[in-house]
Tab-separated table of C-alpha atoms in Angstrom:
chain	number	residue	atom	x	y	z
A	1	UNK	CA	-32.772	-12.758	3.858
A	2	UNK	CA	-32.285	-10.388	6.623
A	3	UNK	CA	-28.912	-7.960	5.990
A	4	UNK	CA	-26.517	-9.067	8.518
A	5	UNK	CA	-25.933	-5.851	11.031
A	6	UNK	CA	-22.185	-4.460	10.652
A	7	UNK	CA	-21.411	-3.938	14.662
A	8	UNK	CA	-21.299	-0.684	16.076
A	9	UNK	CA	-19.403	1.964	13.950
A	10	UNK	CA	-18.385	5.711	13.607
A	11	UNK	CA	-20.912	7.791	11.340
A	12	UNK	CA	-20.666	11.801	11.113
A	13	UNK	CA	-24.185	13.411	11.927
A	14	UNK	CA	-24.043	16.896	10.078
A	15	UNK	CA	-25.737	19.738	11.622
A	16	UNK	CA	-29.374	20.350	11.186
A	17	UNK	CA	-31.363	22.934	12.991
A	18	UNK	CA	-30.154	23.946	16.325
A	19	UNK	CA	-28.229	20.748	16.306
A	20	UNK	CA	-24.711	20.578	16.124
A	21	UNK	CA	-22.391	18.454	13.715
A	22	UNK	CA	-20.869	15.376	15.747
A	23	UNK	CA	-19.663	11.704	15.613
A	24	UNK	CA	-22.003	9.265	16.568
A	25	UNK	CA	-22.159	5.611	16.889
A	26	UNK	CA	-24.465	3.569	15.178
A	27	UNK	CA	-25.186	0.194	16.661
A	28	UNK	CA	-28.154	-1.548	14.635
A	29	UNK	CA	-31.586	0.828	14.929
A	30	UNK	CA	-29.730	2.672	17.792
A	31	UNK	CA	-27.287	6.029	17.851
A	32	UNK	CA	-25.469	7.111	20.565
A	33	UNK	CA	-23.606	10.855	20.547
A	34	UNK	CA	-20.069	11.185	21.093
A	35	UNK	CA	-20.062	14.217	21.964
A	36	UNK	CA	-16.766	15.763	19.587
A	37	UNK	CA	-16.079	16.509	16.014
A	38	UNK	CA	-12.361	15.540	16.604
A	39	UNK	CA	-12.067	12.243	14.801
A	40	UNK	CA	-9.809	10.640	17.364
A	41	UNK	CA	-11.774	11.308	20.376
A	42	UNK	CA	-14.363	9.465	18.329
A	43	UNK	CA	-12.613	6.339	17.607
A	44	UNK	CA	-11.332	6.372	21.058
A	45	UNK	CA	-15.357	6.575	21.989
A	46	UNK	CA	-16.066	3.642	20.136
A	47	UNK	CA	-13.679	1.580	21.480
A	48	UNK	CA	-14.821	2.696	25.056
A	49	UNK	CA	-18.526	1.780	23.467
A	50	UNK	CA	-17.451	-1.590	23.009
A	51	UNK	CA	-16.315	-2.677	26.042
A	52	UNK	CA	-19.099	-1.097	27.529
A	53	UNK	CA	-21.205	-4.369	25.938
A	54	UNK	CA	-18.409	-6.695	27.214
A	55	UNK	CA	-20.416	-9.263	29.567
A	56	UNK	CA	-18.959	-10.035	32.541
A	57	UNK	CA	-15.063	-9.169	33.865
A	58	UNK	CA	-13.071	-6.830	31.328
A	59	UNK	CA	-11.194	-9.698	30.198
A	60	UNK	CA	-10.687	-10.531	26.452
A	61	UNK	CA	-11.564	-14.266	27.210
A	62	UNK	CA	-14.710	-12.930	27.896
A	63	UNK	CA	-15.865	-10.438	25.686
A	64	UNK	CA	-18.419	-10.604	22.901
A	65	UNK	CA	-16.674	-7.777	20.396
A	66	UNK	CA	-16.517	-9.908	16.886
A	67	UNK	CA	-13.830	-9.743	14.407
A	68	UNK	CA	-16.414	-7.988	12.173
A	69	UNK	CA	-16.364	-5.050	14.777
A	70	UNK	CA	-12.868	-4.685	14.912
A	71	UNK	CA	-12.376	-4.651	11.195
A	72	UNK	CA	-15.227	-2.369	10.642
A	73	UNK	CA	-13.478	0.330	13.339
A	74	UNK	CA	-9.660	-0.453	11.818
A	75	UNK	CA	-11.617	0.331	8.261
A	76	UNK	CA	-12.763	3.746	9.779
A	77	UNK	CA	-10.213	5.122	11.386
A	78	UNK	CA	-6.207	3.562	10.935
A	79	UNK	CA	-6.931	1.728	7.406
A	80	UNK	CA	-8.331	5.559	5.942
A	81	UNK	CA	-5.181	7.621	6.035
A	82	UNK	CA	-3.043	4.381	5.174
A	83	UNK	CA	-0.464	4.395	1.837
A	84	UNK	CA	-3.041	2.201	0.198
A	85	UNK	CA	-6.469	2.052	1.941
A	86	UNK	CA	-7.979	0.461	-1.424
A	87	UNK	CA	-5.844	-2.725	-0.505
A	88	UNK	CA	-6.285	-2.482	2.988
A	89	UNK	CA	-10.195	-2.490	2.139
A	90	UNK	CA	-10.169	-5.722	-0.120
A	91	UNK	CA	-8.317	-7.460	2.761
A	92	UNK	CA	-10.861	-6.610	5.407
A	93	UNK	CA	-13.396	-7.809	2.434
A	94	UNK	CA	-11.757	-11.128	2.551
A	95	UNK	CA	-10.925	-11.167	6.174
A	96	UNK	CA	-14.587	-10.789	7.124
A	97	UNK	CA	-15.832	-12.913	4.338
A	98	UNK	CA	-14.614	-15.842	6.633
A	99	UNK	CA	-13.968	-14.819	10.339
A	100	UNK	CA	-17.139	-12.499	10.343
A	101	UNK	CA	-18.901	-13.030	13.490
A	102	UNK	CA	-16.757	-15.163	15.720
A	103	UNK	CA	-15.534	-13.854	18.712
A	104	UNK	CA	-12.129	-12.027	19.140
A	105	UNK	CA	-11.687	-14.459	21.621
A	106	UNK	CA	-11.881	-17.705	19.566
A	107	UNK	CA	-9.386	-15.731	17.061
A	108	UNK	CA	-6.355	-18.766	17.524
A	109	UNK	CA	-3.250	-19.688	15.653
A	110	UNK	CA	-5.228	-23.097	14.307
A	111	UNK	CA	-7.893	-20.713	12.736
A	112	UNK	CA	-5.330	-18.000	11.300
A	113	UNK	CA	-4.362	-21.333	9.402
A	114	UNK	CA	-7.463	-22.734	8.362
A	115	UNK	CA	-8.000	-18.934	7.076
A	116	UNK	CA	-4.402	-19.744	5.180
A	117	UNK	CA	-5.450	-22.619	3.686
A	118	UNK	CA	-8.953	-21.810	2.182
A	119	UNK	CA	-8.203	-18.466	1.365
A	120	UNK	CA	-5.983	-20.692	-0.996
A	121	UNK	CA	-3.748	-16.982	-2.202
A	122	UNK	CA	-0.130	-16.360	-2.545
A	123	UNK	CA	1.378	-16.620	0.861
A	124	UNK	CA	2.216	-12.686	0.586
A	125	UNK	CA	-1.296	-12.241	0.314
A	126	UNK	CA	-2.184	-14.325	3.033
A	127	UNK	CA	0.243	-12.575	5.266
A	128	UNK	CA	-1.247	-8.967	4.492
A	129	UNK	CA	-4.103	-10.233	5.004
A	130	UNK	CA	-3.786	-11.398	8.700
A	131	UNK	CA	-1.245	-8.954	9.107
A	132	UNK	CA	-4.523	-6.501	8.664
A	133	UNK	CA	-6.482	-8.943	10.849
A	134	UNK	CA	-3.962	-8.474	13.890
A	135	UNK	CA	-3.628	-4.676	13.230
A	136	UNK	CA	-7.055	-4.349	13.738
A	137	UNK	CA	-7.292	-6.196	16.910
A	138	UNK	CA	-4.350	-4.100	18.393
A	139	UNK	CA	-6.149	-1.024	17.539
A	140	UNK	CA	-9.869	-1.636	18.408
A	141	UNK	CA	-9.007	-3.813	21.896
A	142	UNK	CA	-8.004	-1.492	24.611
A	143	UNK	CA	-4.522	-1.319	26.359
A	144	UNK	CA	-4.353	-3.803	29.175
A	145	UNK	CA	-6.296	-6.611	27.646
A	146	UNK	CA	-5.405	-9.465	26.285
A	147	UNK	CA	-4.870	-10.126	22.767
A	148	UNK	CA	-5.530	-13.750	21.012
A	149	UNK	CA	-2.746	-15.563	19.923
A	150	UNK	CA	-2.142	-15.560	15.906
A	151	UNK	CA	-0.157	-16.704	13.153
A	152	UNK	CA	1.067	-15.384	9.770
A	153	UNK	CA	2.685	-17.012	7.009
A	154	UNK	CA	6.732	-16.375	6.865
A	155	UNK	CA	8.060	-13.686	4.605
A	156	UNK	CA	8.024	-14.896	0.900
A	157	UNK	CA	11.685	-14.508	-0.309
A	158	UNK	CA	11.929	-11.238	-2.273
A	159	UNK	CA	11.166	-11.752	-5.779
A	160	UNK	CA	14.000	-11.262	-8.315
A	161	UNK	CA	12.172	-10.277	-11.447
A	162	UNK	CA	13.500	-7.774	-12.877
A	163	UNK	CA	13.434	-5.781	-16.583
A	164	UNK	CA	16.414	-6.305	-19.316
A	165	UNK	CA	16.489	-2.983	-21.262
A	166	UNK	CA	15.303	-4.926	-24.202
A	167	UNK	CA	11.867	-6.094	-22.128
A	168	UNK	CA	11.028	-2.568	-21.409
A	169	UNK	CA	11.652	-1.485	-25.068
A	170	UNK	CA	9.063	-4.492	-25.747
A	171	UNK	CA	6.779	-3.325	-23.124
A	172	UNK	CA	6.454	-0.038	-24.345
A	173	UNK	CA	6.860	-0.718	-27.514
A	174	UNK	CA	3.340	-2.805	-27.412
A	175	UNK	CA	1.736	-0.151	-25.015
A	176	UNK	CA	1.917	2.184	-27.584
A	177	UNK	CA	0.029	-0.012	-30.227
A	178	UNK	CA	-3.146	-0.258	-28.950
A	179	UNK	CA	-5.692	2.563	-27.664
A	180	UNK	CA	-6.560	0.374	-24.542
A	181	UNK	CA	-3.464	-0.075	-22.934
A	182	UNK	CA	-1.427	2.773	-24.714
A	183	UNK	CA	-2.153	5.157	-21.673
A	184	UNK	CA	-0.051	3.005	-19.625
A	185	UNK	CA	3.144	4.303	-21.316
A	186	UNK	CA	3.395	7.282	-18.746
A	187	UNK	CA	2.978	4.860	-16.133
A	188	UNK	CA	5.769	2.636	-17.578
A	189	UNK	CA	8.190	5.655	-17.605
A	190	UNK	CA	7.901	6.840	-14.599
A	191	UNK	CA	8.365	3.451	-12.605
A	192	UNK	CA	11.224	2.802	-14.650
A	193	UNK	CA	13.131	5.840	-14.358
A	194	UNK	CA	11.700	6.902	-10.536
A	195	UNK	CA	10.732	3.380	-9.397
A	196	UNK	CA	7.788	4.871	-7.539
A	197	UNK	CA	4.792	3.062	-6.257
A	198	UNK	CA	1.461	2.515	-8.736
A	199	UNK	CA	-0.582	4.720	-6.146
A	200	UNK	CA	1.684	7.671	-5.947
A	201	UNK	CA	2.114	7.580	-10.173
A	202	UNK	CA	-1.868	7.336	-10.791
A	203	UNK	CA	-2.347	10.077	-7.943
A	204	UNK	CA	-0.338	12.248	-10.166
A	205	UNK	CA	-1.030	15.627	-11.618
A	206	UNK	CA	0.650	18.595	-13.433
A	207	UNK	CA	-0.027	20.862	-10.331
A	208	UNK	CA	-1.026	20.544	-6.871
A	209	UNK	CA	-3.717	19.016	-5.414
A	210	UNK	CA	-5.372	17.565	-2.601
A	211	UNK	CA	-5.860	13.994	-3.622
A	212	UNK	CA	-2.129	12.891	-4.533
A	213	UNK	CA	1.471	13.692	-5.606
A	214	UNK	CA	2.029	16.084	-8.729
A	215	UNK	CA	4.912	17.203	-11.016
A	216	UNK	CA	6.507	20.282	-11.717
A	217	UNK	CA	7.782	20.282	-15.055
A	218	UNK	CA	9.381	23.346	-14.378
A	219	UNK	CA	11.796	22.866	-12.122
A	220	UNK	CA	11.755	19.157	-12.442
A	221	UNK	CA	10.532	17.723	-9.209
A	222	UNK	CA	8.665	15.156	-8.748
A	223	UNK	CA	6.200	15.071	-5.055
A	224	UNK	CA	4.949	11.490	-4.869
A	225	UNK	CA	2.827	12.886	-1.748
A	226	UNK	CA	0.121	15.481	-1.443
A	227	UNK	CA	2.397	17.881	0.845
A	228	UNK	CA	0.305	17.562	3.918
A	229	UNK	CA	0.312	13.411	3.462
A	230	UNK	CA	0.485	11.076	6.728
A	231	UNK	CA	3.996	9.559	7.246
A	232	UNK	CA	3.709	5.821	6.337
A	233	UNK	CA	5.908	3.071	6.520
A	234	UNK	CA	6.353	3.168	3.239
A	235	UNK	CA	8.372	6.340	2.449
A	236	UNK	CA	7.684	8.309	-1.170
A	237	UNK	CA	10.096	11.059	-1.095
A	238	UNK	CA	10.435	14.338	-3.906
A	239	UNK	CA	13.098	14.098	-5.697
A	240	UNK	CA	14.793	15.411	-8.967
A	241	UNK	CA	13.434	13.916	-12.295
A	242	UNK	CA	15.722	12.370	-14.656
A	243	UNK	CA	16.321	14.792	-17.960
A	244	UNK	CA	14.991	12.264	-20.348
A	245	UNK	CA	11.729	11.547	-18.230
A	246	UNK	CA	11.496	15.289	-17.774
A	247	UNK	CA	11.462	15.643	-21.863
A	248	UNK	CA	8.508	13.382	-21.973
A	249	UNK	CA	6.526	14.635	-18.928
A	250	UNK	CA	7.096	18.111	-20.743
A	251	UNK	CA	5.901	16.844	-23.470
A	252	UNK	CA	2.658	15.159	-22.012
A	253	UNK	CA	1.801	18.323	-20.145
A	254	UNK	CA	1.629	20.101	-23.077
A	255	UNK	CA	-1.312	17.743	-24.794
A	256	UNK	CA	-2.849	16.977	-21.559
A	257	UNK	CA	-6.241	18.950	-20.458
A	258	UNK	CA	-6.920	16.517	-17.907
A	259	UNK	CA	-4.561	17.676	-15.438
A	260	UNK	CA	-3.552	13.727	-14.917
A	261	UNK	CA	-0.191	12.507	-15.398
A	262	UNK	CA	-1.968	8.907	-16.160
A	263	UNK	CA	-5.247	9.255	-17.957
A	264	UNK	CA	-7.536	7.372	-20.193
A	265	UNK	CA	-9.951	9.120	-22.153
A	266	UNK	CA	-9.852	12.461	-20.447
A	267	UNK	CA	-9.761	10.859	-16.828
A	268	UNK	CA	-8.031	9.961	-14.075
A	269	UNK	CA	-7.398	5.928	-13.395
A	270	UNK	CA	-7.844	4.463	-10.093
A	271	UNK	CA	-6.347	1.219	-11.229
A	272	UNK	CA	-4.749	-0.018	-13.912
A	273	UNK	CA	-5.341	-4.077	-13.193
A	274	UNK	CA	-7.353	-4.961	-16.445
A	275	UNK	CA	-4.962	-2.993	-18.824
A	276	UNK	CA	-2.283	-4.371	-17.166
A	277	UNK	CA	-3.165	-8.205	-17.615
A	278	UNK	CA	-3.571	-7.600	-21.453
A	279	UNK	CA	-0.442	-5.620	-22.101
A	280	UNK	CA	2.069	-8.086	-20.573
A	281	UNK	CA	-0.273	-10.679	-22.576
A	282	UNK	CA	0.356	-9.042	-25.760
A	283	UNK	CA	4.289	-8.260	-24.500
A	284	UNK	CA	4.458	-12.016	-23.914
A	285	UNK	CA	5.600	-11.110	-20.381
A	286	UNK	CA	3.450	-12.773	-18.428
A	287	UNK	CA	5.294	-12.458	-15.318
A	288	UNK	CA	6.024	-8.799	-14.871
A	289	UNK	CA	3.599	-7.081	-12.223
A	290	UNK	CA	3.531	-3.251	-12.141
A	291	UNK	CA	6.002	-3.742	-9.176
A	292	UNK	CA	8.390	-5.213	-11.402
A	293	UNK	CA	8.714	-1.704	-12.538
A	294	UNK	CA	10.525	-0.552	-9.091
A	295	UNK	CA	12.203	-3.477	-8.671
A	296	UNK	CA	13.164	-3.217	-11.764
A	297	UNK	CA	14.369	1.044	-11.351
A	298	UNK	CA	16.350	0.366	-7.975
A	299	UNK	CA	18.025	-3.021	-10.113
A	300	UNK	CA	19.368	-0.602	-12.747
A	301	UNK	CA	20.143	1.695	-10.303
A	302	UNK	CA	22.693	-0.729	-8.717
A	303	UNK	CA	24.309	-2.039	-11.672
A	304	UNK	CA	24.652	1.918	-12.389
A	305	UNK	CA	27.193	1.648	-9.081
A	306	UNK	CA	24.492	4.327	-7.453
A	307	UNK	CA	25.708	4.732	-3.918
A	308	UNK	CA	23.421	2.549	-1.706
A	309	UNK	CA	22.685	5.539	0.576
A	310	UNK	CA	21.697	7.613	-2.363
A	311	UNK	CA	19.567	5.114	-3.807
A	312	UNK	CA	17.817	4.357	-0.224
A	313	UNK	CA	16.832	8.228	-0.314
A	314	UNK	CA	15.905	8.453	-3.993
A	315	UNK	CA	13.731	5.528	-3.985
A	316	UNK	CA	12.371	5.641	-0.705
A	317	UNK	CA	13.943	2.238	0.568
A	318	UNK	CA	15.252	1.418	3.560
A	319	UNK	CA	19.210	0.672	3.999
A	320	UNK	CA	18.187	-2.328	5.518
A	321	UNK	CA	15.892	-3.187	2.684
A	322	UNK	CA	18.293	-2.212	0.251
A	323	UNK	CA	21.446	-4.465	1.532
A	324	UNK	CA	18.852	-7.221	1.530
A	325	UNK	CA	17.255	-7.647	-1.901
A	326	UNK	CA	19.524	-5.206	-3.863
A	327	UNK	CA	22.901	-5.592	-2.968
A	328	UNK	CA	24.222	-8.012	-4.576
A	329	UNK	CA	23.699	-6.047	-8.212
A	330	UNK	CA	26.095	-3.523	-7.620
A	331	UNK	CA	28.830	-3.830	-9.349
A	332	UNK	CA	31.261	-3.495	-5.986
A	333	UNK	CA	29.120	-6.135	-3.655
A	334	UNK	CA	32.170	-8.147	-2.046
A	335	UNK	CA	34.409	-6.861	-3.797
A	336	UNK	CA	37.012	-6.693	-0.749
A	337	UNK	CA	36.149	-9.929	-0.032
A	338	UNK	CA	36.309	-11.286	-3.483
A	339	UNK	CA	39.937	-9.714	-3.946
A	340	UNK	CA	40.991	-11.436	-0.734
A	341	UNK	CA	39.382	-14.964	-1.712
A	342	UNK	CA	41.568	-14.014	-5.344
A	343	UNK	CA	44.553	-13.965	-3.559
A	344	UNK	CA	44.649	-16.651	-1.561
A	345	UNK	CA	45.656	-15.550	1.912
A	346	UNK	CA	48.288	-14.277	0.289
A	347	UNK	CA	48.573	-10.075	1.530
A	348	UNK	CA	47.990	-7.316	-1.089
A	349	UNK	CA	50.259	-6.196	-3.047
């Protein structure tokens, strides 16, 4: 069966002989220069390829580009220097899996529902997906042309799982008992007392590095970037580390030789998924996710009576976010109007 061709895309030609390095474009058996090393030019190239093949007036209505194109160019360029481009990729997976070579065109709000209902995921899965879907076609279809009309699922209500102290005692507890899943202890910790996100804790070393945050046991920070990360939406500020997480990490650091903060066997860990499944098994929680761990932090933070500003900075929330899903734990969420409603019109005393 003949390998189905994966549209025109971005490919870095390195130099060789009296040729220069530069992007090219691959389209099938054919390769067409660019003419820059700059990245963005590139992509910007590729686009312009694109519409070159449109047949016809430059009008979306009538252009041949495929949803496989525009994933393939979102994949290479935006989706790279993303928070998480390892879940951007398995949504583009599924995305082409099932749109693949139709038409931007024929993208409608009927077939962003069909997708919905075979997919046959969580609807916050669904919605990143399509969410990826529409990013994509913003990006790769130029300004002034029209975009196809599309649907998401709504927002899925926030989820309100959450940790008792005696759960994570349990959870750790049974970490620690078995060889396979007793590397995730580190991983515990640190979401529980930092509530940071599973990328930025297994990107974590004892000292600076290119690929991820790292932890300086010295002074007790904590960088949950690389310090020459993109800005994302999704904000992962330094900040202080708690004294009894900064015994342990201490601690750690002096057995490691990896370098990790997270390791198994002398590695890194790119994921954590398998592990995962059988420790909250064995814990007997089967509904805590490794995000239950920041939900979980920011939770105890509230019912701590943490400012809400200070915990917005510390956890990389938004105030917006945080008056949403996290408000109502702290221990002084409407309290004024609680004390009115207590004293019945009547004025205070």
């Amino acid at each position: 069966m003949p390998r189905r061709s994966k549209g025109p895309r971005l490919y870095w030609r390195k130099s060789k002989g009296n040729k220069k390095a530069v992007y090219v474009i691959r389209d099938g058996q054919h390769e067409y220069s660019t003419g820059t090393v700059d990245r963005e030019q590139a992509e910007a190239e590729l686009r312009l390829y694109l519409i070159r093949k449109v047949q016809g007036p430059q009008s979306a209505v009538h252009t041949d580009v495929t949803v496989s194109q525009v994933l393939t160019i979102y994949g290479e360029g935006p989706a790279l220097e993303a928070a998480d481009p390892a879940r951007i990729g398995y949504a583009i997976d599924a995305l082409d899996a099932w749109w693949g070579d139709l038409p931007v065109k024929e993208v409608s709000i009927d077939r962003c529902k069909a997708y919905a209902t075979q997919r046959d995921r969580a609807p916050g899965t669904v919605r990143r997906e399509l969410g990826c879907l529409i990013a994509a076609i913003n990006y790769a279809m130029p300004a002034g042309m029209a975009r196809p009309k599309t649907w998401m699922p709504p927002r899925p209500a926030a989820r309100d799982r959450w940790l008792t102290r005696d759960e994570a005692a349990r959870l750790i507890r049974t970490a620690r008992q078995n060889a396979d899943t007793r590397h995730l202890v580190p991983f515990i910790l640190i979401g529980l007392y930092t509530g940071s996100r599973k990328t930025d804790i297994l990107s974590l070393k004892f000292h600076e590095h290119a690929a991820g945050g790292y932890v300086d046991v010295e002074r007790g920070i904590l960088y949950r970037k690389k310090k020459d990360a993109r800005r994302t939406r999704k904000s992962a500020p330094t900040v202080r580390i708690p004294s009894r997480l900064l015994a342990h990490l201490r601690r750690w650091h002096r057995q490691n030789s990896s370098g990790w903060v997270v390791e198994f066997r002398g590695q890194g860990i790119a994921d954590i998924k398998t592990a995962w499944g059988r420790l909250r098994k064995e814990a007997a929680l089967p509904d805590v996710t490794r995000h239950t761990l920041r939900h979980t932090a920011i939770t105890w933070a509230m019912h701590a009576a943490m400012p809400m500003w200070e915990a917005s900075g510390f956890f990389g929330v938004s105030l917006e976010t945080m008056e949403r899903d996290y408000a109502h734990q702290h221990p002084e969420y409407q309290a004024g109007a609680l004390d009115a409603a207590n004293r019945g019109g009547r004025p205070p005393q």
